[in-house]
């Protein structure tokens, strides 16, 4: 279901979502993207929530920094290939490659019937091996597969998205061509992308500068293989922009910056280090950089969905700010979702008796691309025979 704003979007008509009902045992979140849990704050808080551990901690870490923040507490965690039992349902999660960290597909088994839910996934990110593993060892005897199709309509059937490695190569060449600071506008929660940018920075002898929000999100992954202000990491620095300093004080959490000791970079150092720096950046940070005289020779790289650059969207203001300041602006991005050819490989490997399109604006294309497709409307119950 595609929802509008939080206030005006009603809960789906499912028994137990707003009232108490024994028929609703839990809500399982495949990953932390808001399109997957946006309405959870409206449901009866007694319903158990199940999600990945890193998903829970990233949402918690982000809550101190993002507007309309929510904290979701998990009753149980999803773990790669570790079955969990919820009433009569056995759920076997499969960690997948996606732009959201700690994302799962899952097999749901009950009464001898088997459903496979793809979650959101792709095969061209930094965890593509997980997609290959899913194809070579797919869930068996699936009666019903719910498969996402976000990319359909964005790519023609034979086109493919660039990989994160392709992006890394592009960033390396652009950073080499940039005289001053390279400013990359990307979501700190797109961990794959932060890793791509970090690697490109390191390869070009630059330091990646992050703010407290990104630092906390990276720490919350719980993986020491992800760059973060911690012992052993080089080419990484933390800058606390003026506005964030005020925000941290107002929230009473200014002490968290103590953890960044040894990694801090200060406003008066920005201009001098600009030619050797890459910054994970958002539009409102421009005034800090301006005040620090750190914008000489700067370039901005937009590394998120192009839709945010449309009139009235958040990216449009940044784009026009760059135009006004004469700062070059370029998009370097790839999708968080599988293209049609990878979806075809997945559908063929699972070979479900029925395949139902979800999470797509192009469900009418499913029957031409995949076998055994049934089109089901939102709110319609499906019987598994
Ligand atoms: Zn997602
Ligand atoms: Zn999604």
JSON list of C-alpha atoms in Angstrom, two decimals, residues 28-191:
[
{"chain": "A", "resi": 28, "resn": "UNK", "atom": "CA", "xyz": [7.45, -8.43, 11.62]},
{"chain": "A", "resi": 29, "resn": "UNK", "atom": "CA", "xyz": [9.54, -5.65, 10.05]},
{"chain": "A", "resi": 30, "resn": "UNK", "atom": "CA", "xyz": [11.74, -6.75, 7.17]},
{"chain": "A", "resi": 31, "resn": "UNK", "atom": "CA", "xyz": [13.98, -3.67, 7.58]},
{"chain": "A", "resi": 32, "resn": "UNK", "atom": "CA", "xyz": [14.11, -0.12, 8.86]},
{"chain": "A", "resi": 33, "resn": "UNK", "atom": "CA", "xyz": [12.87, 1.90, 5.88]},
{"chain": "A", "resi": 34, "resn": "UNK", "atom": "CA", "xyz": [9.94, 4.03, 6.87]},
{"chain": "A", "resi": 35, "resn": "UNK", "atom": "CA", "xyz": [7.70, 2.78, 4.04]},
{"chain": "A", "resi": 36, "resn": "UNK", "atom": "CA", "xyz": [7.76, -0.52, 5.95]},
{"chain": "A", "resi": 37, "resn": "UNK", "atom": "CA", "xyz": [6.88, 0.67, 9.45]},
{"chain": "A", "resi": 38, "resn": "UNK", "atom": "CA", "xyz": [5.51, 4.22, 9.14]},
{"chain": "A", "resi": 39, "resn": "UNK", "atom": "CA", "xyz": [2.13, 3.35, 10.67]},
{"chain": "A", "resi": 40, "resn": "UNK", "atom": "CA", "xyz": [3.48, 1.25, 13.55]},
{"chain": "A", "resi": 41, "resn": "UNK", "atom": "CA", "xyz": [3.22, 4.17, 16.03]},
{"chain": "A", "resi": 42, "resn": "UNK", "atom": "CA", "xyz": [-0.54, 4.06, 15.42]},
{"chain": "A", "resi": 43, "resn": "UNK", "atom": "CA", "xyz": [-1.04, 0.40, 16.32]},
{"chain": "A", "resi": 44, "resn": "UNK", "atom": "CA", "xyz": [-1.89, -1.05, 19.71]},
{"chain": "A", "resi": 45, "resn": "UNK", "atom": "CA", "xyz": [1.49, -0.84, 21.55]},
{"chain": "A", "resi": 46, "resn": "UNK", "atom": "CA", "xyz": [0.91, -4.28, 23.10]},
{"chain": "A", "resi": 47, "resn": "UNK", "atom": "CA", "xyz": [1.53, -5.99, 19.73]},
{"chain": "A", "resi": 48, "resn": "UNK", "atom": "CA", "xyz": [5.00, -7.60, 19.77]},
{"chain": "A", "resi": 49, "resn": "UNK", "atom": "CA", "xyz": [7.45, -6.24, 17.18]},
{"chain": "A", "resi": 50, "resn": "UNK", "atom": "CA", "xyz": [10.03, -8.43, 15.48]},
{"chain": "A", "resi": 51, "resn": "UNK", "atom": "CA", "xyz": [12.94, -6.98, 13.48]},
{"chain": "A", "resi": 52, "resn": "UNK", "atom": "CA", "xyz": [16.71, -7.23, 13.07]},
{"chain": "A", "resi": 53, "resn": "UNK", "atom": "CA", "xyz": [18.83, -6.11, 16.00]},
{"chain": "A", "resi": 54, "resn": "UNK", "atom": "CA", "xyz": [20.75, -3.53, 13.95]},
{"chain": "A", "resi": 55, "resn": "UNK", "atom": "CA", "xyz": [17.46, -2.23, 12.57]},
{"chain": "A", "resi": 56, "resn": "UNK", "atom": "CA", "xyz": [16.27, -1.58, 16.12]},
{"chain": "A", "resi": 57, "resn": "UNK", "atom": "CA", "xyz": [19.49, 0.18, 17.14]},
{"chain": "A", "resi": 58, "resn": "UNK", "atom": "CA", "xyz": [19.77, 2.27, 13.95]},
{"chain": "A", "resi": 59, "resn": "UNK", "atom": "CA", "xyz": [16.19, 3.53, 14.38]},
{"chain": "A", "resi": 60, "resn": "UNK", "atom": "CA", "xyz": [16.98, 4.33, 18.01]},
{"chain": "A", "resi": 61, "resn": "UNK", "atom": "CA", "xyz": [20.23, 6.12, 17.11]},
{"chain": "A", "resi": 62, "resn": "UNK", "atom": "CA", "xyz": [18.51, 8.15, 14.40]},
{"chain": "A", "resi": 63, "resn": "UNK", "atom": "CA", "xyz": [15.70, 9.20, 16.74]},
{"chain": "A", "resi": 64, "resn": "UNK", "atom": "CA", "xyz": [17.90, 11.84, 18.40]},
{"chain": "A", "resi": 65, "resn": "UNK", "atom": "CA", "xyz": [18.52, 13.55, 15.08]},
{"chain": "A", "resi": 66, "resn": "UNK", "atom": "CA", "xyz": [15.59, 13.20, 12.68]},
{"chain": "A", "resi": 67, "resn": "UNK", "atom": "CA", "xyz": [12.23, 14.97, 12.78]},
{"chain": "A", "resi": 68, "resn": "UNK", "atom": "CA", "xyz": [9.13, 12.97, 13.88]},
{"chain": "A", "resi": 69, "resn": "UNK", "atom": "CA", "xyz": [11.44, 10.39, 15.36]},
{"chain": "A", "resi": 70, "resn": "UNK", "atom": "CA", "xyz": [10.11, 7.13, 16.72]},
{"chain": "A", "resi": 71, "resn": "UNK", "atom": "CA", "xyz": [11.76, 4.42, 18.79]},
{"chain": "A", "resi": 72, "resn": "UNK", "atom": "CA", "xyz": [10.61, 0.86, 18.06]},
{"chain": "A", "resi": 73, "resn": "UNK", "atom": "CA", "xyz": [11.39, -1.80, 20.64]},
{"chain": "A", "resi": 74, "resn": "UNK", "atom": "CA", "xyz": [11.79, -5.34, 19.38]},
{"chain": "A", "resi": 75, "resn": "UNK", "atom": "CA", "xyz": [10.41, -8.28, 21.33]},
{"chain": "A", "resi": 76, "resn": "UNK", "atom": "CA", "xyz": [12.43, -10.71, 19.24]},
{"chain": "A", "resi": 77, "resn": "UNK", "atom": "CA", "xyz": [15.15, -10.40, 16.61]},
{"chain": "A", "resi": 78, "resn": "UNK", "atom": "CA", "xyz": [15.37, -11.64, 13.04]},
{"chain": "A", "resi": 79, "resn": "UNK", "atom": "CA", "xyz": [18.67, -13.38, 12.34]},
{"chain": "A", "resi": 80, "resn": "UNK", "atom": "CA", "xyz": [19.96, -14.82, 9.08]},
{"chain": "A", "resi": 81, "resn": "UNK", "atom": "CA", "xyz": [18.57, -18.35, 8.59]},
{"chain": "A", "resi": 82, "resn": "UNK", "atom": "CA", "xyz": [17.63, -18.73, 12.25]},
{"chain": "A", "resi": 83, "resn": "UNK", "atom": "CA", "xyz": [14.01, -19.97, 12.45]},
{"chain": "A", "resi": 84, "resn": "UNK", "atom": "CA", "xyz": [11.69, -18.29, 14.92]},
{"chain": "A", "resi": 85, "resn": "UNK", "atom": "CA", "xyz": [8.31, -19.55, 16.04]},
{"chain": "A", "resi": 86, "resn": "UNK", "atom": "CA", "xyz": [5.30, -17.27, 16.39]},
{"chain": "A", "resi": 87, "resn": "UNK", "atom": "CA", "xyz": [2.23, -19.26, 17.32]},
{"chain": "A", "resi": 88, "resn": "UNK", "atom": "CA", "xyz": [1.63, -21.69, 14.42]},
{"chain": "A", "resi": 89, "resn": "UNK", "atom": "CA", "xyz": [4.06, -19.83, 12.12]},
{"chain": "A", "resi": 90, "resn": "UNK", "atom": "CA", "xyz": [7.72, -20.66, 11.59]},
{"chain": "A", "resi": 91, "resn": "UNK", "atom": "CA", "xyz": [9.65, -17.77, 10.06]},
{"chain": "A", "resi": 92, "resn": "UNK", "atom": "CA", "xyz": [13.03, -18.31, 8.46]},
{"chain": "A", "resi": 93, "resn": "UNK", "atom": "CA", "xyz": [14.68, -14.94, 7.74]},
{"chain": "A", "resi": 94, "resn": "UNK", "atom": "CA", "xyz": [17.25, -14.49, 4.98]},
{"chain": "A", "resi": 95, "resn": "UNK", "atom": "CA", "xyz": [19.55, -11.49, 5.19]},
{"chain": "A", "resi": 96, "resn": "UNK", "atom": "CA", "xyz": [19.44, -9.71, 1.81]},
{"chain": "A", "resi": 97, "resn": "UNK", "atom": "CA", "xyz": [21.33, -7.09, -0.16]},
{"chain": "A", "resi": 98, "resn": "UNK", "atom": "CA", "xyz": [19.42, -3.79, 0.05]},
{"chain": "A", "resi": 99, "resn": "UNK", "atom": "CA", "xyz": [20.13, -0.08, 0.52]},
{"chain": "A", "resi": 100, "resn": "UNK", "atom": "CA", "xyz": [18.63, -0.42, 4.00]},
{"chain": "A", "resi": 101, "resn": "UNK", "atom": "CA", "xyz": [20.97, -2.18, 6.43]},
{"chain": "A", "resi": 102, "resn": "UNK", "atom": "CA", "xyz": [19.95, -5.44, 8.15]},
{"chain": "A", "resi": 103, "resn": "UNK", "atom": "CA", "xyz": [17.14, -6.20, 5.66]},
{"chain": "A", "resi": 104, "resn": "UNK", "atom": "CA", "xyz": [15.50, -9.62, 5.43]},
{"chain": "A", "resi": 105, "resn": "UNK", "atom": "CA", "xyz": [13.45, -11.69, 3.06]},
{"chain": "A", "resi": 106, "resn": "UNK", "atom": "CA", "xyz": [11.55, -14.42, 4.86]},
{"chain": "A", "resi": 107, "resn": "UNK", "atom": "CA", "xyz": [9.98, -17.80, 4.46]},
{"chain": "A", "resi": 108, "resn": "UNK", "atom": "CA", "xyz": [6.82, -18.32, 6.49]},
{"chain": "A", "resi": 109, "resn": "UNK", "atom": "CA", "xyz": [5.65, -21.88, 7.07]},
{"chain": "A", "resi": 110, "resn": "UNK", "atom": "CA", "xyz": [2.42, -22.99, 8.72]},
{"chain": "A", "resi": 111, "resn": "UNK", "atom": "CA", "xyz": [0.14, -26.03, 8.34]},
{"chain": "A", "resi": 112, "resn": "UNK", "atom": "CA", "xyz": [2.34, -27.39, 5.57]},
{"chain": "A", "resi": 113, "resn": "UNK", "atom": "CA", "xyz": [1.94, -24.24, 3.45]},
{"chain": "A", "resi": 114, "resn": "UNK", "atom": "CA", "xyz": [4.90, -22.08, 2.55]},
{"chain": "A", "resi": 115, "resn": "UNK", "atom": "CA", "xyz": [5.03, -18.37, 1.74]},
{"chain": "A", "resi": 116, "resn": "UNK", "atom": "CA", "xyz": [8.16, -16.50, 0.68]},
{"chain": "A", "resi": 117, "resn": "UNK", "atom": "CA", "xyz": [8.28, -12.71, 1.09]},
{"chain": "A", "resi": 118, "resn": "UNK", "atom": "CA", "xyz": [11.12, -11.04, -0.82]},
{"chain": "A", "resi": 119, "resn": "UNK", "atom": "CA", "xyz": [11.27, -7.93, 1.38]},
{"chain": "A", "resi": 120, "resn": "UNK", "atom": "CA", "xyz": [13.17, -5.16, -0.42]},
{"chain": "A", "resi": 121, "resn": "UNK", "atom": "CA", "xyz": [16.27, -6.49, -2.10]},
{"chain": "A", "resi": 122, "resn": "UNK", "atom": "CA", "xyz": [18.79, -6.10, -4.88]},
{"chain": "A", "resi": 123, "resn": "UNK", "atom": "CA", "xyz": [21.78, -7.88, -6.39]},
{"chain": "A", "resi": 124, "resn": "UNK", "atom": "CA", "xyz": [24.10, -4.97, -7.16]},
{"chain": "A", "resi": 125, "resn": "UNK", "atom": "CA", "xyz": [25.03, -3.73, -3.68]},
{"chain": "A", "resi": 126, "resn": "UNK", "atom": "CA", "xyz": [27.90, -4.53, -1.36]},
{"chain": "A", "resi": 127, "resn": "UNK", "atom": "CA", "xyz": [26.19, -7.70, -0.12]},
{"chain": "A", "resi": 128, "resn": "UNK", "atom": "CA", "xyz": [25.39, -9.16, -3.55]},
{"chain": "A", "resi": 129, "resn": "UNK", "atom": "CA", "xyz": [26.72, -12.53, -2.42]},
{"chain": "A", "resi": 130, "resn": "UNK", "atom": "CA", "xyz": [23.57, -12.85, -0.32]},
{"chain": "A", "resi": 131, "resn": "UNK", "atom": "CA", "xyz": [21.48, -12.58, -3.48]},
{"chain": "A", "resi": 132, "resn": "UNK", "atom": "CA", "xyz": [23.63, -15.20, -5.23]},
{"chain": "A", "resi": 133, "resn": "UNK", "atom": "CA", "xyz": [23.22, -17.48, -2.21]},
{"chain": "A", "resi": 134, "resn": "UNK", "atom": "CA", "xyz": [19.46, -17.03, -2.31]},
{"chain": "A", "resi": 135, "resn": "UNK", "atom": "CA", "xyz": [19.43, -17.98, -5.99]},
{"chain": "A", "resi": 136, "resn": "UNK", "atom": "CA", "xyz": [21.67, -21.02, -5.59]},
{"chain": "A", "resi": 137, "resn": "UNK", "atom": "CA", "xyz": [19.92, -22.25, -2.43]},
{"chain": "A", "resi": 138, "resn": "UNK", "atom": "CA", "xyz": [16.37, -20.90, -2.67]},
{"chain": "A", "resi": 139, "resn": "UNK", "atom": "CA", "xyz": [13.51, -21.73, -0.31]},
{"chain": "A", "resi": 140, "resn": "UNK", "atom": "CA", "xyz": [11.81, -24.90, -1.67]},
{"chain": "A", "resi": 141, "resn": "UNK", "atom": "CA", "xyz": [8.20, -25.83, -2.41]},
{"chain": "A", "resi": 142, "resn": "UNK", "atom": "CA", "xyz": [6.91, -22.30, -2.05]},
{"chain": "A", "resi": 143, "resn": "UNK", "atom": "CA", "xyz": [3.15, -22.05, -2.51]},
{"chain": "A", "resi": 144, "resn": "UNK", "atom": "CA", "xyz": [3.04, -18.29, -2.63]},
{"chain": "A", "resi": 145, "resn": "UNK", "atom": "CA", "xyz": [5.72, -15.69, -3.22]},
{"chain": "A", "resi": 146, "resn": "UNK", "atom": "CA", "xyz": [5.23, -12.00, -2.45]},
{"chain": "A", "resi": 147, "resn": "UNK", "atom": "CA", "xyz": [7.81, -10.20, -4.57]},
{"chain": "A", "resi": 148, "resn": "UNK", "atom": "CA", "xyz": [8.72, -6.52, -4.67]},
{"chain": "A", "resi": 149, "resn": "UNK", "atom": "CA", "xyz": [8.94, -4.70, -8.00]},
{"chain": "A", "resi": 150, "resn": "UNK", "atom": "CA", "xyz": [10.09, -1.17, -7.10]},
{"chain": "A", "resi": 151, "resn": "UNK", "atom": "CA", "xyz": [12.40, -0.81, -10.07]},
{"chain": "A", "resi": 152, "resn": "UNK", "atom": "CA", "xyz": [9.88, -1.84, -12.74]},
{"chain": "A", "resi": 153, "resn": "UNK", "atom": "CA", "xyz": [9.07, 1.23, -14.77]},
{"chain": "A", "resi": 154, "resn": "UNK", "atom": "CA", "xyz": [12.41, 2.83, -13.86]},
{"chain": "A", "resi": 155, "resn": "UNK", "atom": "CA", "xyz": [14.45, 0.51, -16.06]},
{"chain": "A", "resi": 156, "resn": "UNK", "atom": "CA", "xyz": [13.63, -1.27, -19.29]},
{"chain": "A", "resi": 157, "resn": "UNK", "atom": "CA", "xyz": [13.67, -5.07, -19.06]},
{"chain": "A", "resi": 158, "resn": "UNK", "atom": "CA", "xyz": [17.21, -5.57, -20.34]},
{"chain": "A", "resi": 159, "resn": "UNK", "atom": "CA", "xyz": [18.82, -2.62, -18.53]},
{"chain": "A", "resi": 160, "resn": "UNK", "atom": "CA", "xyz": [20.79, -3.03, -15.28]},
{"chain": "A", "resi": 161, "resn": "UNK", "atom": "CA", "xyz": [21.62, -0.64, -12.45]},
{"chain": "A", "resi": 162, "resn": "UNK", "atom": "CA", "xyz": [25.25, 0.31, -11.76]},
{"chain": "A", "resi": 163, "resn": "UNK", "atom": "CA", "xyz": [26.71, -1.56, -8.79]},
{"chain": "A", "resi": 164, "resn": "UNK", "atom": "CA", "xyz": [28.11, 0.01, -5.61]},
{"chain": "A", "resi": 165, "resn": "UNK", "atom": "CA", "xyz": [31.57, -0.92, -6.98]},
{"chain": "A", "resi": 166, "resn": "UNK", "atom": "CA", "xyz": [30.78, 1.02, -10.18]},
{"chain": "A", "resi": 167, "resn": "UNK", "atom": "CA", "xyz": [29.82, 3.98, -8.02]},
{"chain": "A", "resi": 168, "resn": "UNK", "atom": "CA", "xyz": [33.05, 3.67, -6.05]},
{"chain": "A", "resi": 169, "resn": "UNK", "atom": "CA", "xyz": [35.01, 3.93, -9.32]},
{"chain": "A", "resi": 170, "resn": "UNK", "atom": "CA", "xyz": [33.01, 6.99, -10.37]},
{"chain": "A", "resi": 171, "resn": "UNK", "atom": "CA", "xyz": [33.50, 8.67, -6.98]},
{"chain": "A", "resi": 172, "resn": "UNK", "atom": "CA", "xyz": [37.27, 8.01, -7.17]},
{"chain": "A", "resi": 173, "resn": "UNK", "atom": "CA", "xyz": [37.53, 9.77, -10.53]},
{"chain": "A", "resi": 174, "resn": "UNK", "atom": "CA", "xyz": [35.35, 12.69, -9.40]},
{"chain": "A", "resi": 175, "resn": "UNK", "atom": "CA", "xyz": [37.24, 13.16, -6.12]},
{"chain": "A", "resi": 176, "resn": "UNK", "atom": "CA", "xyz": [40.47, 13.22, -8.12]},
{"chain": "A", "resi": 177, "resn": "UNK", "atom": "CA", "xyz": [39.00, 15.99, -10.31]},
{"chain": "A", "resi": 178, "resn": "UNK", "atom": "CA", "xyz": [37.80, 18.07, -7.33]},
{"chain": "A", "resi": 179, "resn": "UNK", "atom": "CA", "xyz": [40.15, 20.86, -6.19]},
{"chain": "A", "resi": 180, "resn": "UNK", "atom": "CA", "xyz": [38.40, 21.60, -2.89]},
{"chain": "A", "resi": 181, "resn": "UNK", "atom": "CA", "xyz": [36.11, 19.67, -0.61]},
{"chain": "A", "resi": 182, "resn": "UNK", "atom": "CA", "xyz": [33.89, 16.94, -2.14]},
{"chain": "A", "resi": 183, "resn": "UNK", "atom": "CA", "xyz": [30.43, 17.18, -0.59]},
{"chain": "A", "resi": 184, "resn": "UNK", "atom": "CA", "xyz": [28.32, 14.04, -0.92]},
{"chain": "A", "resi": 185, "resn": "UNK", "atom": "CA", "xyz": [24.61, 14.33, -0.13]},
{"chain": "A", "resi": 186, "resn": "UNK", "atom": "CA", "xyz": [23.57, 10.83, 0.86]},
{"chain": "A", "resi": 187, "resn": "UNK", "atom": "CA", "xyz": [21.54, 9.25, 3.63]},
{"chain": "A", "resi": 188, "resn": "UNK", "atom": "CA", "xyz": [23.71, 8.22, 6.58]},
{"chain": "A", "resi": 189, "resn": "UNK", "atom": "CA", "xyz": [21.39, 5.23, 6.92]},
{"chain": "A", "resi": 190, "resn": "UNK", "atom": "CA", "xyz": [22.35, 3.97, 3.46]},
{"chain": "A", "resi": 191, "resn": "UNK", "atom": "CA", "xyz": [25.29, 2.09, 4.97]}
]
